[in-house]
Amino acid sequence: MSVQAMISTHPDVEGNFSAPLVRFIESALACAQSCTTCADACLAEEKVADLRQCIRLNLDCADICAAAATMASRRTGSNEAVLHATVEACARACEACAEECGGHAEMHEHCRICAEACRDCAEACRAALPVIG
């Protein structure tokens, strides 16, 4: 199911949608999945103690990405101030997670992939902020 297709059918949207907001929702959902999987993969690594901070940031990032995407998907009414703050927090969480995972990327492919997803999501967050208000 396409985020764009679903939002376009909403009675309050009437076919009009914000491309940056749709991109953000898709990126945040993908990032949440990558971070959740990376945290789980880190738990399976031999030196899991060395990855504690990575796991923590993965899980925090996954939570904020999922929450922000869910909030951004709601089109009935508005709560722009809270959504704006949440997307800003999402960008910060993604940047922190990307930096941490990037530090493990040479040893762990899952961290490299996760860092890439986090960077993409942070970029999508920044692009969506002006259309949120």
mmCIF file of C-alpha atoms in Angstrom:
data_model
loop_
_atom_site.group_PDB
_atom_site.id
_atom_site.type_symbol
_atom_site.label_atom_id
_atom_site.label_comp_id
_atom_site.label_asym_id
_atom_site.label_seq_id
_atom_site.Cartn_x
_atom_site.Cartn_y
_atom_site.Cartn_z
ATOM 1 C CA MET A 1 0.000 0.000 0.000
ATOM 2 C CA SER A 2 1.308 3.417 -0.938
ATOM 3 C CA VAL A 3 1.335 6.176 1.663
ATOM 4 C CA GLN A 4 0.518 8.682 -1.053
ATOM 5 C CA ALA A 5 -2.443 6.650 -2.309
ATOM 6 C CA MET A 6 -3.845 6.231 1.173
ATOM 7 C CA ILE A 7 -3.497 9.887 2.184
ATOM 8 C CA SER A 8 -4.907 11.037 -1.175
ATOM 9 C CA THR A 9 -8.151 9.184 -0.426
ATOM 10 C CA HIS A 10 -8.692 11.000 2.874
ATOM 11 C CA PRO A 11 -11.827 13.183 2.740
ATOM 12 C CA ASP A 12 -9.999 16.161 4.287
ATOM 13 C CA VAL A 13 -7.191 15.950 1.724
ATOM 14 C CA GLU A 14 -9.373 15.597 -1.373
ATOM 15 C CA GLY A 15 -6.524 14.281 -3.520
ATOM 16 C CA ASN A 16 -4.089 17.010 -2.508
ATOM 17 C CA PHE A 17 -1.088 15.833 -0.574
ATOM 18 C CA SER A 18 2.317 17.139 0.389
ATOM 19 C CA ALA A 19 5.096 15.250 -1.380
ATOM 20 C CA PRO A 20 7.692 16.107 1.325
ATOM 21 C CA LEU A 21 5.326 14.871 4.028
ATOM 22 C CA VAL A 22 4.648 11.618 2.160
ATOM 23 C CA ARG A 23 8.390 11.113 1.643
ATOM 24 C CA PHE A 24 8.945 11.736 5.357
ATOM 25 C CA ILE A 25 6.317 9.173 6.378
ATOM 26 C CA GLU A 26 7.784 6.530 4.063
ATOM 27 C CA SER A 27 11.338 7.276 5.182
ATOM 28 C CA ALA A 28 10.436 7.270 8.876
ATOM 29 C CA LEU A 29 8.673 3.915 8.601
ATOM 30 C CA ALA A 30 11.657 2.440 6.736
ATOM 31 C CA CYS A 31 14.039 3.887 9.315
ATOM 32 C CA ALA A 32 12.040 2.440 12.207
ATOM 33 C CA GLN A 33 12.259 -0.975 10.608
ATOM 34 C CA SER A 34 16.015 -0.645 9.933
ATOM 35 C CA CYS A 35 16.728 0.524 13.471
ATOM 36 C CA THR A 36 14.696 -2.274 15.032
ATOM 37 C CA THR A 37 16.492 -4.865 12.910
ATOM 38 C CA CYS A 38 19.898 -3.312 13.584
ATOM 39 C CA ALA A 39 19.296 -3.376 17.347
ATOM 40 C CA ASP A 40 18.340 -7.033 17.129
ATOM 41 C CA ALA A 41 21.390 -7.824 14.987
ATOM 42 C CA CYS A 42 23.626 -5.984 17.475
ATOM 43 C CA LEU A 43 22.242 -8.207 20.229
ATOM 44 C CA ALA A 44 23.395 -11.240 18.235
ATOM 45 C CA GLU A 45 26.974 -9.983 17.850
ATOM 46 C CA GLU A 46 29.737 -11.551 19.947
ATOM 47 C CA LYS A 47 30.833 -8.290 21.555
ATOM 48 C CA VAL A 48 27.333 -7.088 22.366
ATOM 49 C CA ALA A 49 28.595 -5.033 25.328
ATOM 50 C CA ASP A 50 30.506 -2.832 22.860
ATOM 51 C CA LEU A 51 27.222 -2.138 21.064
ATOM 52 C CA ARG A 52 25.089 -1.056 24.038
ATOM 53 C CA GLN A 53 24.922 2.588 22.993
ATOM 54 C CA CYS A 54 24.203 1.585 19.412
ATOM 55 C CA ILE A 55 21.318 -0.599 20.550
ATOM 56 C CA ARG A 56 19.960 2.180 22.769
ATOM 57 C CA LEU A 57 20.063 4.750 19.973
ATOM 58 C CA ASN A 58 18.576 2.241 17.502
ATOM 59 C CA LEU A 59 15.608 1.615 19.764
ATOM 60 C CA ASP A 60 15.082 5.299 20.588
ATOM 61 C CA CYS A 61 15.259 6.169 16.897
ATOM 62 C CA ALA A 62 12.856 3.380 15.934
ATOM 63 C CA ASP A 63 10.330 4.585 18.511
ATOM 64 C CA ILE A 64 10.422 8.252 17.510
ATOM 65 C CA CYS A 65 10.341 7.428 13.783
ATOM 66 C CA ALA A 66 7.293 5.197 14.203
ATOM 67 C CA ALA A 67 5.503 7.767 16.365
ATOM 68 C CA ALA A 68 6.297 10.660 14.015
ATOM 69 C CA ALA A 69 5.177 8.713 10.938
ATOM 70 C CA THR A 70 1.941 7.762 12.664
ATOM 71 C CA MET A 71 1.246 11.346 13.691
ATOM 72 C CA ALA A 72 2.066 12.677 10.218
ATOM 73 C CA SER A 73 -0.343 10.165 8.682
ATOM 74 C CA ARG A 74 -3.280 11.685 10.552
ATOM 75 C CA ARG A 75 -5.068 14.237 8.386
ATOM 76 C CA THR A 76 -8.196 14.915 10.472
ATOM 77 C CA GLY A 77 -7.851 18.093 12.509
ATOM 78 C CA SER A 78 -4.398 19.452 13.193
ATOM 79 C CA ASN A 79 -1.746 19.477 15.847
ATOM 80 C CA GLU A 80 0.988 21.208 13.848
ATOM 81 C CA ALA A 81 3.064 22.460 16.780
ATOM 82 C CA VAL A 82 3.367 18.995 18.310
ATOM 83 C CA LEU A 83 3.950 17.343 14.935
ATOM 84 C CA HIS A 84 6.650 19.899 14.094
ATOM 85 C CA ALA A 85 8.409 19.275 17.423
ATOM 86 C CA THR A 86 8.135 15.512 16.934
ATOM 87 C CA VAL A 87 9.620 15.644 13.432
ATOM 88 C CA GLU A 88 12.443 17.847 14.743
ATOM 89 C CA ALA A 89 13.088 15.273 17.486
ATOM 90 C CA CYS A 90 12.975 12.539 14.858
ATOM 91 C CA ALA A 91 15.678 14.323 12.857
ATOM 92 C CA ARG A 92 17.886 14.608 15.948
ATOM 93 C CA ALA A 93 17.384 10.946 16.870
ATOM 94 C CA CYS A 94 18.197 9.891 13.304
ATOM 95 C CA GLU A 95 21.348 12.008 13.236
ATOM 96 C CA ALA A 96 22.561 10.547 16.542
ATOM 97 C CA CYS A 97 21.789 7.002 15.444
ATOM 98 C CA ALA A 98 23.457 7.518 12.058
ATOM 99 C CA GLU A 99 26.603 8.761 13.760
ATOM 100 C CA GLU A 100 26.705 5.837 16.198
ATOM 101 C CA CYS A 101 25.919 3.179 13.602
ATOM 102 C CA GLY A 102 28.370 4.803 11.209
ATOM 103 C CA GLY A 103 31.087 4.147 13.762
ATOM 104 C CA HIS A 104 30.382 0.420 13.545
ATOM 105 C CA ALA A 105 29.724 0.276 9.804
ATOM 106 C CA GLU A 106 33.103 -1.197 8.845
ATOM 107 C CA MET A 107 32.594 -4.159 11.186
ATOM 108 C CA HIS A 108 28.833 -4.634 10.906
ATOM 109 C CA GLU A 109 26.924 -4.411 7.628
ATOM 110 C CA HIS A 110 23.635 -3.988 9.511
ATOM 111 C CA CYS A 111 25.028 -0.823 11.097
ATOM 112 C CA ARG A 112 26.079 0.526 7.693
ATOM 113 C CA ILE A 113 22.600 -0.047 6.293
ATOM 114 C CA CYS A 114 20.966 1.447 9.384
ATOM 115 C CA ALA A 115 23.182 4.548 9.287
ATOM 116 C CA GLU A 116 22.145 5.087 5.673
ATOM 117 C CA ALA A 117 18.440 4.771 6.547
ATOM 118 C CA CYS A 118 18.882 7.202 9.434
ATOM 119 C CA ARG A 119 20.638 9.772 7.256
ATOM 120 C CA ASP A 120 17.862 9.483 4.669
ATOM 121 C CA CYS A 121 15.197 9.941 7.325
ATOM 122 C CA ALA A 122 16.944 12.956 8.873
ATOM 123 C CA GLU A 123 17.030 14.541 5.416
ATOM 124 C CA ALA A 124 13.326 13.758 4.885
ATOM 125 C CA CYS A 125 12.543 15.270 8.295
ATOM 126 C CA ARG A 126 14.284 18.518 7.382
ATOM 127 C CA ALA A 127 12.475 18.678 4.042
ATOM 128 C CA ALA A 128 9.077 18.086 5.685
ATOM 129 C CA LEU A 129 9.406 20.678 8.467
ATOM 130 C CA PRO A 130 8.542 23.697 6.265
ATOM 131 C CA VAL A 131 5.310 22.094 5.066
ATOM 132 C CA ILE A 132 4.202 21.179 8.584
ATOM 133 C CA GLY A 133 4.079 24.771 9.765
#
